Amino acid sequence: MLRLANQDELELVYRIVQTTIAEIYPHYYPKGAVEFFQEHHSKPHIAADIENHAVYLLYDGECPVATLTINDNEINRLFVLPAHQHRGYGTQLMDFAETEIAMHHPQAILCASHAAQEMYCKRGYTVDQFWKIPCHYGDFLCYFTMKKAL
């Protein structure tokens, strides 16, 4: 079941995001970049998106397994808990996001981490721009802005 998140679920969304970052991102990014992601996906940012009716939670039965944020035509904050990855939840969230966005916009955009870039390419997204942000410890966060015509 996929539904909009409410403010009472802020902690749940935050836990899904932070758990996924902590367990997956160190395989792809240096410590400074991981900390950047953790700070960027803060409770105030998530709360603002919940307030704007942009955050969704995906459940498998009674178990929350993933979250997704859609802002206009941008897909943000798509996280599937590590214990639930490789079961089609990311695909389900992307299908939903693209359908929602296509109702109002001709293309979807997103920022792709190294961990997710291959999945987005398989869905027809193309790299639009490369970004490199300096982080703590002299590390860098490198990622791509990607887009897809809908």
mmCIF file of C-alpha atoms in Angstrom:
data_model
loop_
_atom_site.group_PDB
_atom_site.id
_atom_site.type_symbol
_atom_site.label_atom_id
_atom_site.label_comp_id
_atom_site.label_asym_id
_atom_site.label_seq_id
_atom_site.Cartn_x
_atom_site.Cartn_y
_atom_site.Cartn_z
ATOM 1 C CA MET A 1 0.000 0.000 0.000
ATOM 2 C CA LEU A 2 1.310 3.445 -0.965
ATOM 3 C CA ARG A 3 -0.091 6.563 0.666
ATOM 4 C CA LEU A 4 0.748 10.131 1.613
ATOM 5 C CA ALA A 5 2.685 10.492 4.856
ATOM 6 C CA ASN A 6 1.425 12.728 7.632
ATOM 7 C CA GLN A 7 3.288 14.700 10.302
ATOM 8 C CA ASP A 8 2.768 11.906 12.835
ATOM 9 C CA GLU A 9 4.949 9.737 10.571
ATOM 10 C CA LEU A 10 7.895 12.145 10.400
ATOM 11 C CA GLU A 11 10.024 9.881 12.625
ATOM 12 C CA LEU A 12 9.169 6.853 10.496
ATOM 13 C CA VAL A 13 10.139 8.566 7.231
ATOM 14 C CA TYR A 14 13.297 9.941 8.852
ATOM 15 C CA ARG A 15 14.245 6.456 10.113
ATOM 16 C CA ILE A 16 13.786 4.895 6.656
ATOM 17 C CA VAL A 17 15.937 7.602 5.071
ATOM 18 C CA GLN A 18 18.692 7.612 7.678
ATOM 19 C CA THR A 19 18.877 3.808 7.960
ATOM 20 C CA THR A 20 19.227 3.461 4.198
ATOM 21 C CA ILE A 21 21.904 6.166 3.997
ATOM 22 C CA ALA A 22 23.863 4.681 6.909
ATOM 23 C CA GLU A 23 23.824 1.135 5.537
ATOM 24 C CA ILE A 24 24.127 1.677 1.768
ATOM 25 C CA TYR A 25 25.919 4.957 1.057
ATOM 26 C CA PRO A 26 29.266 4.108 2.740
ATOM 27 C CA HIS A 27 29.742 1.529 -0.020
ATOM 28 C CA TYR A 28 29.628 4.321 -2.622
ATOM 29 C CA TYR A 29 30.726 7.524 -0.892
ATOM 30 C CA PRO A 30 33.409 8.746 1.522
ATOM 31 C CA LYS A 31 32.485 9.653 5.094
ATOM 32 C CA GLY A 32 32.094 13.383 4.405
ATOM 33 C CA ALA A 33 29.614 12.756 1.602
ATOM 34 C CA VAL A 34 27.605 10.315 3.724
ATOM 35 C CA GLU A 35 27.372 12.942 6.468
ATOM 36 C CA PHE A 36 26.268 15.503 3.857
ATOM 37 C CA PHE A 37 23.385 13.218 2.826
ATOM 38 C CA GLN A 38 22.428 12.619 6.454
ATOM 39 C CA GLU A 39 22.351 16.358 7.156
ATOM 40 C CA HIS A 40 20.547 17.190 3.915
ATOM 41 C CA HIS A 41 17.749 14.725 4.613
ATOM 42 C CA SER A 42 17.001 16.298 7.970
ATOM 43 C CA LYS A 43 13.788 16.217 9.958
ATOM 44 C CA PRO A 44 12.966 19.868 9.083
ATOM 45 C CA HIS A 45 13.354 19.168 5.347
ATOM 46 C CA ILE A 46 11.208 16.049 5.569
ATOM 47 C CA ALA A 47 8.607 17.828 7.732
ATOM 48 C CA ALA A 48 8.321 20.645 5.171
ATOM 49 C CA ASP A 49 7.758 18.131 2.382
ATOM 50 C CA ILE A 50 5.142 16.286 4.451
ATOM 51 C CA GLU A 51 3.401 19.612 5.059
ATOM 52 C CA ASN A 52 3.361 20.159 1.265
ATOM 53 C CA HIS A 53 1.775 16.719 0.711
ATOM 54 C CA ALA A 54 4.843 15.532 -1.189
ATOM 55 C CA VAL A 55 5.989 12.533 0.898
ATOM 56 C CA TYR A 56 4.715 8.996 0.420
ATOM 57 C CA LEU A 57 5.190 5.841 2.444
ATOM 58 C CA LEU A 58 5.117 2.357 0.965
ATOM 59 C CA TYR A 59 3.985 -0.543 3.133
ATOM 60 C CA ASP A 60 4.262 -4.272 2.651
ATOM 61 C CA GLY A 61 1.254 -5.308 4.683
ATOM 62 C CA GLU A 62 1.730 -3.512 7.997
ATOM 63 C CA CYS A 63 5.488 -3.060 7.526
ATOM 64 C CA PRO A 64 6.791 0.292 6.221
ATOM 65 C CA VAL A 65 9.493 -0.476 3.641
ATOM 66 C CA ALA A 66 10.144 2.686 1.611
ATOM 67 C CA THR A 67 9.523 6.375 1.132
ATOM 68 C CA LEU A 68 9.328 8.741 -1.818
ATOM 69 C CA THR A 69 9.065 12.519 -2.191
ATOM 70 C CA ILE A 70 7.715 14.231 -5.319
ATOM 71 C CA ASN A 71 8.166 18.005 -5.703
ATOM 72 C CA ASP A 72 6.578 19.286 -8.925
ATOM 73 C CA ASN A 73 8.362 17.256 -11.620
ATOM 74 C CA GLU A 74 11.281 16.234 -9.414
ATOM 75 C CA ILE A 75 11.613 12.826 -7.813
ATOM 76 C CA ASN A 76 13.369 13.187 -4.466
ATOM 77 C CA ARG A 77 14.190 11.123 -1.444
ATOM 78 C CA LEU A 78 13.429 7.659 -2.787
ATOM 79 C CA PHE A 79 14.691 5.233 -0.154
ATOM 80 C CA VAL A 80 13.966 1.538 0.303
ATOM 81 C CA LEU A 81 15.100 -0.002 3.577
ATOM 82 C CA PRO A 82 18.127 -2.238 2.919
ATOM 83 C CA ALA A 83 16.381 -5.343 4.262
ATOM 84 C CA HIS A 84 13.630 -4.834 1.663
ATOM 85 C CA GLN A 85 15.688 -3.968 -1.407
ATOM 86 C CA HIS A 86 15.647 -6.066 -4.590
ATOM 87 C CA ARG A 87 11.945 -6.876 -4.195
ATOM 88 C CA GLY A 88 10.533 -4.397 -6.716
ATOM 89 C CA TYR A 89 9.663 -1.601 -4.275
ATOM 90 C CA GLY A 90 11.920 0.936 -6.001
ATOM 91 C CA THR A 91 10.321 0.102 -9.339
ATOM 92 C CA GLN A 92 6.858 0.450 -7.818
ATOM 93 C CA LEU A 93 7.743 3.884 -6.427
ATOM 94 C CA MET A 94 9.276 5.038 -9.711
ATOM 95 C CA ASP A 95 6.223 3.873 -11.689
ATOM 96 C CA PHE A 96 3.983 5.815 -9.320
ATOM 97 C CA ALA A 97 6.160 8.946 -9.399
ATOM 98 C CA GLU A 98 6.384 9.004 -13.183
ATOM 99 C CA THR A 99 2.619 8.537 -13.537
ATOM 100 C CA GLU A 100 1.935 11.365 -11.083
ATOM 101 C CA ILE A 101 4.422 13.716 -12.719
ATOM 102 C CA ALA A 102 3.214 12.912 -16.261
ATOM 103 C CA MET A 103 -0.220 14.273 -15.373
ATOM 104 C CA HIS A 104 1.235 17.794 -15.098
ATOM 105 C CA HIS A 105 4.720 17.842 -16.650
ATOM 106 C CA PRO A 106 6.365 16.570 -19.860
ATOM 107 C CA GLN A 107 9.492 15.303 -18.082
ATOM 108 C CA ALA A 108 10.715 14.018 -14.743
ATOM 109 C CA ILE A 109 13.994 15.061 -13.183
ATOM 110 C CA LEU A 110 15.988 13.631 -10.308
ATOM 111 C CA CYS A 111 19.389 13.666 -8.678
ATOM 112 C CA ALA A 112 21.054 10.287 -8.867
ATOM 113 C CA SER A 113 23.503 8.967 -6.331
ATOM 114 C CA HIS A 114 26.059 6.465 -7.522
ATOM 115 C CA ALA A 115 24.041 3.803 -5.749
ATOM 116 C CA ALA A 116 20.932 4.481 -7.856
ATOM 117 C CA GLN A 117 22.263 5.764 -11.183
ATOM 118 C CA GLU A 118 22.190 2.384 -12.936
ATOM 119 C CA MET A 119 18.539 1.823 -11.978
ATOM 120 C CA TYR A 120 17.573 5.218 -13.420
ATOM 121 C CA CYS A 121 19.480 4.596 -16.657
ATOM 122 C CA LYS A 122 17.605 1.311 -17.109
ATOM 123 C CA ARG A 123 14.357 3.286 -16.779
ATOM 124 C CA GLY A 124 15.321 5.632 -19.610
ATOM 125 C CA TYR A 125 16.791 8.544 -17.660
ATOM 126 C CA THR A 126 19.726 10.349 -19.189
ATOM 127 C CA VAL A 127 22.442 12.345 -17.475
ATOM 128 C CA ASP A 128 21.832 16.066 -17.723
ATOM 129 C CA GLN A 129 24.586 17.436 -15.500
ATOM 130 C CA PHE A 130 27.401 16.309 -13.199
ATOM 131 C CA TRP A 131 27.815 17.922 -9.771
ATOM 132 C CA LYS A 132 30.672 17.899 -7.282
ATOM 133 C CA ILE A 133 30.134 19.366 -3.807
ATOM 134 C CA PRO A 134 32.937 19.722 -1.245
ATOM 135 C CA CYS A 135 32.126 18.053 2.083
ATOM 136 C CA HIS A 136 33.752 17.502 5.470
ATOM 137 C CA TYR A 137 37.208 15.877 5.711
ATOM 138 C CA GLY A 138 38.176 17.094 2.245
ATOM 139 C CA ASP A 139 35.720 14.636 0.704
ATOM 140 C CA PHE A 140 33.433 15.340 -2.234
ATOM 141 C CA LEU A 141 29.867 14.393 -3.051
ATOM 142 C CA CYS A 142 29.587 13.604 -6.753
ATOM 143 C CA TYR A 143 26.201 13.002 -8.339
ATOM 144 C CA PHE A 144 24.220 13.481 -11.535
ATOM 145 C CA THR A 145 21.079 15.372 -12.426
ATOM 146 C CA MET A 146 19.065 13.124 -14.725
ATOM 147 C CA LYS A 147 15.913 13.580 -16.768
ATOM 148 C CA LYS A 148 13.368 11.543 -18.684
ATOM 149 C CA ALA A 149 10.649 12.573 -21.126
ATOM 150 C CA LEU A 150 7.275 11.240 -20.017
#
